[in-house]
């Protein structure tokens, strides 16, 4: 690196050392480009570095939630369970960083504060919290989709004297819940994973629920040596299947019938089969669950009936039974979530009926009761998909900021490039399938597309690529049309930004299926980057 007038010159600056950033760095090095990652954390792993709460696991099977780009890597690494723990995935991320010697090109403990495109120089100037200034032809945002934790803004937080933690930014040391009175706010995927584990040790756990969530038993288990061996000998087939699958997951078996094509008994058998198999592909039992309200209700009723079978107290079971459509929020995969409410040390509070008014010195107060806690856990989610990007002061052409451009919701061509922000790519950005499937498959596809694009630019002596406004508008219209043909926009999920006060309600990911999306991206690359201005 050349350090001149405080400016460190690079070809490419990557923001974030999660799985997206690490693979991007690896591929850029192959091209012989001078690339560097800037990462806020003190090590690699992204999501898996920050989300260390008890019970944190992946909800995509480990075999598939892994890189496919290196045959040696996939042969040497051994996953131990069907759904890996956070610590195992973090070990994997570290192994990848060591194996490919990535750390030497990663600056840890630095946050990117701003990224400004200088039109006269045709370069991005990136400033970090430690005062470094980098210049680069390309800036690649590998900032993650669920990485910007929602602000904790409960009244009286300052007055609370106990310990408090946030699931999405969990401490690196072990928290001992033994003999402690614990309160947890939120019942999304993170809380659904954390609650059963915390309830094992805590003297008492009180769960504050705003919206009940659908959850399917993960049926997690250890993988046998034979299974792992079989997968390894079959990996190329599995990876191909994943690349051509709707959600980027090879193991998902999609039903070929509609819910009401068959008898009640057959339908229940199908639902039961999915329930017994476990995991988040429950909705793929039938073709129309995500599109037809009546079909959706049948699937939802099946899950509600299971909750009522599991949870002994009728009132609690009713409260835990979701009232929204089942395909709307992301399904949770749990281990003993509903069973945990049968424990005598666990209570559930409906904060719609009795809202949280404020935190107090020793706990919190709802409109009905005072609760005292040694520990309060906020599992209140993320400013998903856009938060990590708009928290950086990104300034494109004509001095326009990304936050301003996205005020009425994110705009992007393919979730990869943004009009007015030349030579900037987003990995798994809004407008791409990203969070609607296997993130590892989505990441690899984006990284490889970006690499091909940079190769194309270099081999044609081109310096600048930017999405055209018309192409961006048409793409975002398509994203909206597809989403509105599904039931995805029928509740207040983070997919539509409804969990963040003041955020414009827009369905952010592309819901047309990963395979269709990949084909579209490939076609655009083949037609000399149709929809892009290249100069
Ligand atoms: O966040 P969430 P999460 N007062 O937004 C409640 C991924 N993930 O961290 O639904 C009271 O889903 C909120 O209530 P409501 C996965 O994609 C993956 O749990 O807004 N309550 C909700 O119950 C997932 O979807 C894994 O009414 C408040 C909860 O807090 C995504 O991350 C594991 C509140 C937030 O749930 C996010 O999950 C874990 C308030 N002011 C997570 N604000 C894997 O396995 C919010 N809530 C890979």
XYZ file of C-alpha atoms and ligand atoms in Angstrom:
583
model
C 0.000 0.000 0.000
C 1.211 3.477 -0.842
C 0.687 5.990 1.935
C 0.826 9.520 0.571
C -0.644 12.639 2.104
C -2.527 10.480 4.592
C -4.316 8.707 1.793
C -3.925 4.956 1.500
C -4.406 3.988 -2.118
C -6.222 0.824 -3.004
C -7.995 -0.693 -5.956
C -10.880 -1.895 -3.842
C -12.042 -1.146 -0.322
C -14.429 -3.675 1.208
C -16.533 -2.786 4.239
C -17.127 -5.731 6.585
C -15.310 -8.990 7.323
C -18.285 -11.326 7.450
C -18.705 -14.129 4.943
C -19.424 -11.628 2.131
C -16.342 -9.495 2.745
C -13.996 -12.431 3.250
C -14.933 -14.134 -0.019
C -14.787 -10.798 -1.841
C -11.245 -10.244 -0.606
C -10.205 -13.754 -1.632
C -11.566 -13.279 -5.166
C -10.094 -9.783 -5.606
C -6.679 -11.093 -4.658
C -7.026 -13.730 -7.374
C -7.501 -10.864 -9.833
C -4.273 -9.352 -8.531
C -6.025 -6.254 -7.183
C -4.972 -4.342 -4.098
C -7.926 -4.873 -1.790
C -8.485 -4.270 1.883
C -11.318 -4.902 4.328
C -12.234 -2.455 7.072
C -14.105 -4.143 9.919
C -15.598 -2.727 13.128
C -15.152 -5.920 15.150
C -11.845 -7.187 16.406
C -12.078 -10.320 14.249
C -13.843 -11.933 11.314
C -17.319 -13.496 11.256
C -19.830 -10.634 10.897
C -23.219 -11.811 12.174
C -21.555 -14.750 13.904
C -19.055 -12.473 15.588
C -21.746 -10.235 17.104
C -24.675 -12.593 17.762
C -23.283 -14.658 20.633
C -26.469 -14.908 22.662
C -27.244 -18.249 24.336
C -28.765 -20.717 21.877
C -27.641 -18.815 18.747
C -27.591 -21.174 15.788
C -28.038 -21.101 12.077
C -31.503 -21.896 10.725
C -30.065 -23.202 7.445
C -28.425 -26.624 7.671
C -24.652 -26.403 8.258
C -23.824 -28.557 5.246
C -25.397 -25.902 3.027
C -24.558 -22.831 5.099
C -20.907 -22.966 4.055
C -18.701 -21.794 1.216
C -18.695 -23.871 -1.948
C -15.833 -22.108 -3.728
C -13.026 -24.281 -2.437
C -13.147 -28.059 -2.765
C -10.268 -28.385 -0.266
C -12.121 -26.248 2.273
C -15.341 -28.180 2.033
C -13.504 -31.480 2.258
C -11.369 -30.596 5.261
C -14.077 -28.966 7.390
C -16.347 -31.183 9.513
C -19.735 -29.883 10.612
C -20.858 -31.596 13.780
C -24.607 -30.951 13.874
C -27.519 -30.414 11.521
C -27.793 -26.753 12.570
C -24.474 -25.386 13.772
C -24.024 -23.323 16.879
C -22.815 -19.746 16.573
C -19.461 -20.783 18.063
C -18.942 -23.512 15.464
C -19.769 -21.129 12.595
C -17.431 -18.529 14.057
C -14.679 -21.190 14.255
C -15.342 -21.923 10.582
C -15.042 -18.220 9.704
C -11.726 -18.118 11.570
C -10.543 -21.255 9.841
C -11.314 -19.670 6.458
C -9.452 -16.492 7.435
C -6.405 -18.550 8.511
C -6.486 -20.952 5.611
C -6.515 -18.205 2.989
C -4.366 -15.840 5.026
C -7.033 -13.148 4.852
C -6.263 -11.226 8.043
C -3.185 -9.514 6.618
C -5.552 -7.470 4.428
C -8.148 -6.724 7.084
C -8.076 -3.676 9.355
C -9.993 -4.572 12.499
C -11.409 -2.281 15.180
C -12.140 0.487 12.672
C -15.571 1.651 11.657
C -16.130 3.192 8.250
C -17.592 6.615 8.960
C -17.991 7.966 5.470
C -17.479 7.028 1.863
C -17.451 9.854 -0.656
C -17.265 9.552 -4.435
C -15.013 12.221 -5.957
C -16.253 12.630 -9.491
C -13.205 14.529 -10.791
C -10.862 11.761 -9.586
C -13.299 8.915 -10.248
C -12.518 7.417 -6.847
C -14.125 6.651 -3.521
C -12.596 8.283 -0.456
C -13.345 6.276 2.652
C -12.737 7.574 6.188
C -12.609 5.411 9.270
C -13.070 5.926 12.998
C -9.319 5.664 13.536
C -8.626 8.550 11.188
C -7.431 6.581 8.167
C -8.420 7.769 4.709
C -8.492 5.235 1.916
C -8.968 5.939 -1.757
C -10.188 3.200 -4.060
C -11.625 2.775 -7.513
C -14.295 0.464 -6.158
C -16.040 0.411 -2.820
C -17.821 -2.804 -1.889
C -20.339 -2.829 0.931
C -20.307 -6.244 2.595
C -22.081 -4.771 5.585
C -24.633 -7.545 6.131
C -28.397 -7.444 6.196
C -29.078 -7.945 9.895
C -26.098 -6.150 11.351
C -27.439 -2.817 12.511
C -29.074 -3.431 15.885
C -32.242 -1.418 16.465
C -31.816 1.398 18.936
C -32.834 0.462 22.483
C -35.155 3.293 23.300
C -37.217 2.301 26.326
C -38.123 5.019 28.801
C -36.051 4.925 31.952
C -33.197 2.840 30.511
C -30.713 5.154 32.226
C -32.289 4.615 35.613
C -32.137 0.811 35.464
C -29.295 -0.421 37.710
C -29.282 -4.116 36.785
C -27.391 -5.727 33.892
C -28.793 -5.517 30.403
C -27.773 -7.093 27.126
C -28.815 -7.007 23.488
C -28.978 -10.318 21.598
C -27.559 -8.799 18.401
C -24.528 -7.380 20.194
C -23.865 -9.913 22.917
C -20.855 -9.695 25.271
C -17.893 -11.934 24.555
C -17.800 -13.408 28.047
C -20.192 -15.969 29.427
C -23.238 -14.549 31.185
C -24.255 -16.667 34.159
C -28.033 -16.736 34.604
C -27.963 -19.118 37.570
C -30.195 -17.881 40.367
C -31.025 -14.714 38.406
C -34.370 -13.115 37.680
C -34.327 -12.382 33.969
C -36.656 -10.435 31.676
C -36.508 -10.688 27.891
C -38.259 -8.304 25.494
C -39.068 -9.651 22.029
C -40.061 -13.017 20.605
C -38.362 -13.040 17.165
C -35.930 -15.729 15.950
C -33.162 -14.631 18.322
C -35.382 -14.742 21.401
C -36.973 -18.014 20.274
C -33.475 -19.533 20.308
C -32.343 -17.816 23.522
C -35.425 -18.315 25.733
C -35.197 -22.129 26.200
C -31.476 -21.951 26.997
C -31.787 -19.065 29.475
C -34.786 -20.735 31.137
C -32.572 -23.746 31.912
C -30.414 -21.705 34.308
C -32.402 -18.655 35.373
C -34.277 -18.661 38.642
C -37.112 -16.992 36.773
C -37.606 -15.804 33.192
C -40.316 -13.354 32.138
C -40.934 -13.036 28.398
C -42.495 -9.806 27.119
C -44.261 -10.549 23.850
C -45.646 -8.029 21.377
C -46.315 -10.379 18.464
C -46.504 -14.153 18.667
C -44.258 -15.902 16.153
C -44.533 -19.104 14.149
C -41.806 -21.544 14.983
C -41.131 -25.054 13.736
C -39.025 -27.511 15.745
C -35.513 -27.521 14.279
C -35.067 -31.227 15.059
C -31.424 -30.466 15.474
C -29.114 -33.432 15.985
C -25.514 -34.511 15.688
C -24.385 -35.490 12.204
C -22.929 -38.974 11.968
C -19.537 -39.655 10.393
C -21.233 -41.612 7.599
C -23.554 -38.688 6.802
C -20.683 -36.235 6.618
C -18.706 -38.621 4.423
C -21.644 -39.068 2.094
C -22.179 -35.298 1.830
C -18.510 -34.756 1.062
C -18.542 -37.255 -1.749
C -21.679 -35.618 -3.086
C -20.837 -31.967 -2.539
C -20.682 -30.875 -6.172
C -24.216 -32.198 -6.742
C -25.517 -30.528 -3.548
C -23.971 -27.176 -4.493
C -25.434 -27.345 -7.998
C -28.858 -28.138 -6.623
C -28.593 -25.210 -4.190
C -27.626 -22.813 -6.969
C -30.693 -23.851 -8.887
C -33.086 -23.843 -5.968
C -35.663 -21.208 -5.154
C -34.154 -20.391 -1.758
C -30.597 -21.513 -2.475
C -31.093 -24.627 -0.353
C -30.651 -28.041 -1.973
C -32.438 -30.028 0.717
C -35.765 -28.185 0.494
C -38.435 -30.393 -1.001
C -41.161 -28.306 -2.613
C -44.691 -29.640 -2.664
C -46.222 -29.808 -6.119
C -49.844 -29.453 -5.028
C -52.060 -26.749 -3.676
C -53.420 -27.033 -0.134
C -56.988 -27.799 -1.171
C -56.102 -30.188 -4.012
C -56.202 -33.059 -1.553
C -58.287 -34.397 1.321
C -58.042 -33.092 4.891
C -56.252 -36.296 5.968
C -53.665 -36.120 3.191
C -53.062 -32.435 3.890
C -52.507 -33.069 7.575
C -50.132 -35.898 6.734
C -48.100 -33.518 4.558
C -47.964 -30.855 7.262
C -47.050 -33.488 9.838
C -44.243 -34.746 7.583
C -42.768 -31.245 7.357
C -43.222 -30.680 11.097
C -41.459 -33.964 11.869
C -38.660 -33.237 9.413
C -38.175 -29.901 11.166
C -36.805 -26.535 10.125
C -37.916 -23.524 8.199
C -39.029 -25.135 4.941
C -42.441 -25.941 6.460
C -44.131 -23.477 4.081
C -42.881 -25.358 1.039
C -45.263 -28.240 1.855
C -47.670 -26.792 -0.726
C -47.346 -24.397 -3.640
C -49.926 -21.841 -2.550
C -49.201 -21.261 1.162
C -47.356 -18.063 0.381
C -49.973 -16.765 -2.037
C -53.463 -17.783 -1.039
C -55.000 -16.677 2.243
C -57.161 -19.743 2.713
C -54.247 -22.070 2.005
C -52.109 -20.015 4.325
C -54.672 -20.256 7.057
C -54.693 -24.043 6.788
C -50.917 -24.131 7.321
C -51.167 -21.587 10.134
C -53.938 -23.570 11.805
C -51.778 -26.674 11.759
C -48.992 -24.858 13.606
C -51.448 -23.237 16.021
C -52.872 -26.674 16.814
C -49.346 -27.919 17.561
C -48.740 -25.008 19.913
C -51.963 -25.857 21.724
C -50.906 -29.522 21.977
C -47.523 -28.557 23.443
C -48.362 -25.701 25.807
C -50.364 -26.909 28.782
C -51.792 -23.626 30.037
C -54.610 -22.686 27.666
C -54.276 -18.946 28.082
C -50.517 -19.081 27.437
C -51.045 -21.342 24.418
C -53.550 -18.894 22.973
C -51.209 -15.993 23.560
C -48.357 -17.872 21.837
C -50.526 -18.681 18.823
C -49.704 -16.233 16.034
C -52.577 -14.388 14.418
C -50.705 -13.190 11.306
C -50.241 -15.094 8.032
C -47.585 -17.774 8.257
C -45.548 -16.761 5.212
C -45.194 -13.170 6.241
C -42.383 -13.048 8.787
C -39.408 -15.305 8.528
C -40.230 -18.625 10.168
C -38.300 -19.482 13.298
C -36.687 -22.864 13.931
C -36.522 -23.776 17.592
C -35.441 -26.318 20.122
C -38.085 -26.626 22.844
C -39.386 -23.071 22.479
C -43.054 -23.739 23.161
C -42.195 -26.508 25.670
C -40.299 -23.925 27.736
C -43.581 -22.188 28.637
C -44.596 -25.315 30.578
C -41.779 -24.656 33.043
C -42.781 -23.231 36.396
C -40.000 -20.609 36.222
C -41.210 -19.046 32.928
C -43.972 -16.448 32.479
C -45.313 -14.798 29.352
C -46.606 -11.225 29.401
C -48.709 -9.789 26.597
C -47.432 -6.250 26.161
C -50.259 -5.375 23.823
C -52.623 -5.708 26.749
C -50.254 -4.290 29.347
C -47.605 -2.200 27.559
C -44.141 -1.613 28.989
C -44.252 1.918 30.380
C -40.647 2.262 31.485
C -37.625 0.628 32.974
C -37.212 1.272 36.698
C -34.137 1.149 38.937
C -34.577 -2.577 39.529
C -36.621 -3.807 36.596
C -39.515 -2.566 34.568
C -43.074 -1.410 34.857
C -45.983 -2.324 32.614
C -49.369 -0.625 32.721
C -50.375 -3.329 35.222
C -47.364 -4.586 37.180
C -43.858 -3.882 38.466
C -41.216 -6.516 37.709
C -37.812 -6.747 39.320
C -34.955 -8.219 37.312
C -31.244 -8.863 37.762
C -30.864 -8.989 33.986
C -32.936 -7.566 31.143
C -32.355 -8.799 27.588
C -33.436 -6.774 24.588
C -34.089 -9.038 21.627
C -35.816 -6.346 19.656
C -34.233 -6.875 16.258
C -32.402 -4.938 13.593
C -32.730 -2.043 11.204
C -32.573 -4.705 8.534
C -31.120 -4.468 5.030
C -30.621 -0.702 4.935
C -29.491 0.235 8.484
C -25.845 -0.760 8.114
C -25.575 1.166 4.832
C -27.369 4.352 5.825
C -25.398 4.525 9.083
C -22.327 5.240 6.923
C -22.268 8.705 5.403
C -22.205 7.517 1.780
C -22.088 10.410 -0.669
C -22.411 9.722 -4.372
C -22.553 11.957 -7.440
C -23.671 15.581 -7.067
C -23.145 15.337 -3.299
C -26.281 13.232 -2.813
C -26.231 10.979 0.246
C -27.481 7.406 0.179
C -29.616 8.114 3.264
C -31.358 10.883 1.305
C -31.788 8.792 -1.829
C -33.286 5.976 0.287
C -35.530 8.161 2.432
C -38.623 6.750 0.734
C -37.207 3.216 0.778
C -34.158 1.582 -0.798
C -33.597 1.867 -4.562
C -31.099 -0.402 -6.245
C -30.546 -2.188 -9.524
C -30.453 -5.936 -8.734
C -29.571 -5.162 -5.115
C -26.030 -4.785 -6.457
C -25.611 -1.224 -7.725
C -27.264 2.116 -7.063
C -27.855 4.932 -9.512
C -25.799 7.980 -8.515
C -23.214 5.803 -6.707
C -20.795 4.619 -9.418
C -18.315 1.836 -8.726
C -20.043 0.952 -5.480
C -21.452 -2.561 -5.068
C -23.619 -3.918 -2.275
C -23.359 -7.609 -1.411
C -26.866 -8.991 -0.763
C -28.314 -5.490 -0.881
C -32.026 -4.596 -0.893
C -33.584 -5.617 -4.197
C -31.770 -8.979 -4.208
C -33.084 -12.262 -2.711
C -30.518 -12.203 0.144
C -32.439 -12.842 3.397
C -35.126 -14.909 1.647
C -32.816 -17.876 1.359
C -29.397 -19.291 2.038
C -27.149 -16.269 2.568
C -24.000 -18.216 1.670
C -25.342 -19.000 -1.794
C -26.518 -15.402 -2.209
C -23.118 -14.073 -1.104
C -21.147 -16.311 -3.460
C -23.346 -15.376 -6.394
C -22.975 -11.642 -5.713
C -19.227 -11.812 -5.179
C -18.726 -13.796 -8.384
C -20.954 -11.427 -10.373
C -19.011 -8.412 -9.058
C -15.704 -10.086 -9.919
C -16.867 -10.798 -13.478
C -18.025 -7.209 -13.755
C -14.671 -5.817 -12.584
C -12.873 -8.185 -14.997
C -15.098 -6.920 -17.808
C -14.297 -3.322 -16.878
C -10.565 -3.957 -16.742
C -10.348 -5.941 -19.929
C -12.268 -3.229 -21.794
C -10.265 -0.390 -20.286
C -13.358 1.005 -18.532
C -13.198 2.982 -15.334
C -16.737 3.652 -14.188
C -19.930 1.631 -13.916
C -23.224 2.961 -12.630
C -26.804 1.695 -12.627
C -29.116 3.601 -14.956
C -32.086 5.245 -13.310
C -34.596 3.599 -15.663
C -33.156 0.150 -15.017
C -33.170 0.768 -11.269
C -36.775 1.988 -11.334
C -37.928 -0.935 -13.437
C -36.138 -3.363 -11.148
C -37.636 -1.909 -7.974
C -41.089 -1.932 -9.604
C -40.575 -5.605 -10.321
C -39.480 -6.257 -6.717
C -42.678 -4.599 -5.533
C -44.953 -6.368 -8.032
C -43.549 -9.756 -7.053
C -43.865 -9.048 -3.332
C -47.432 -7.839 -3.713
C -48.378 -11.071 -5.458
C -47.437 -12.922 -2.263
C -48.644 -12.697 1.339
C -45.255 -11.400 2.451
C -46.426 -7.842 2.880
C -49.383 -8.673 5.114
C -47.767 -8.064 8.509
C -45.328 -5.736 10.240
C -42.074 -7.562 9.576
C -38.526 -6.288 9.253
C -38.726 -7.270 5.564
C -40.883 -4.160 5.120
C -39.044 -2.065 7.706
C -42.170 -1.860 9.864
C -40.168 -2.745 12.985
C -38.251 0.548 12.877
C -40.255 3.639 13.818
C -40.362 6.123 10.930
C -38.881 3.740 8.353
C -40.722 3.836 5.039
C -42.747 0.675 4.494
C -41.226 -1.032 1.430
C -40.782 -4.772 0.874
C -37.007 -4.864 0.458
C -35.836 -8.276 -0.799
C -36.507 -9.728 -4.249
C -39.084 -12.491 -3.714
C -39.056 -13.990 -7.203
C -36.751 -16.853 -6.259
C -33.020 -17.138 -6.141
C -32.694 -19.174 -9.352
C -34.705 -16.670 -11.429
C -32.663 -13.851 -9.946
C -29.359 -15.534 -10.755
C -30.457 -16.093 -14.349
C -31.416 -12.426 -14.668
C -28.021 -11.307 -13.314
C -26.194 -13.659 -15.705
C -28.249 -12.442 -18.650
C -27.449 -8.813 -17.818
C -23.735 -9.597 -17.633
C -23.913 -11.431 -20.974
C -25.649 -8.529 -22.698
C -22.773 -6.177 -21.896
C -24.301 -5.049 -18.619
C -27.647 -3.928 -19.864
C -29.058 -1.248 -17.563
C -25.619 0.043 -16.570
C -23.732 3.102 -17.792
C -20.128 2.081 -18.406
C -17.540 4.684 -19.240
O -35.433 -9.804 15.466
P -36.987 -9.701 15.069
P -34.554 -11.093 15.755
N -41.186 -3.335 22.338
O -37.149 -8.352 14.480
C -40.022 -7.286 19.345
C -32.304 -13.595 11.708
N -31.882 -14.556 12.665
O -33.213 -10.648 16.179
O -42.881 -8.571 16.042
C -41.499 -4.622 22.441
O -37.400 -10.876 14.285
C -40.660 -7.651 18.038
O -42.050 -7.537 18.130
P -42.917 -7.259 16.779
C -33.620 -14.049 11.148
O -33.658 -13.768 9.775
C -31.385 -15.675 12.174
O -35.251 -12.048 16.634
O -42.183 -6.181 16.035
N -41.133 -5.573 21.579
C -40.150 -9.080 17.866
O -40.842 -9.980 18.643
C -34.570 -13.192 11.906
O -35.816 -13.039 11.276
C -31.014 -16.630 13.013
O -44.235 -6.859 17.262
C -40.404 -5.183 20.542
C -38.728 -8.960 18.406
O -38.721 -7.859 19.296
C -33.785 -11.933 12.072
O -32.467 -12.353 12.307
C -31.145 -16.492 14.388
C -40.020 -3.834 20.361
C -37.723 -8.715 17.326
O -37.708 -9.787 16.451
C -34.196 -11.020 13.189
O -34.458 -11.787 14.355
C -31.659 -15.317 14.868
C -40.446 -2.897 21.326
N -40.127 -1.612 21.228
C -32.010 -14.350 14.004
N -39.289 -3.746 19.245
C -30.451 -17.810 12.409
O -30.718 -18.872 12.842
C -39.217 -5.003 18.730
N -39.891 -5.857 19.525
C -29.561 -17.656 11.223
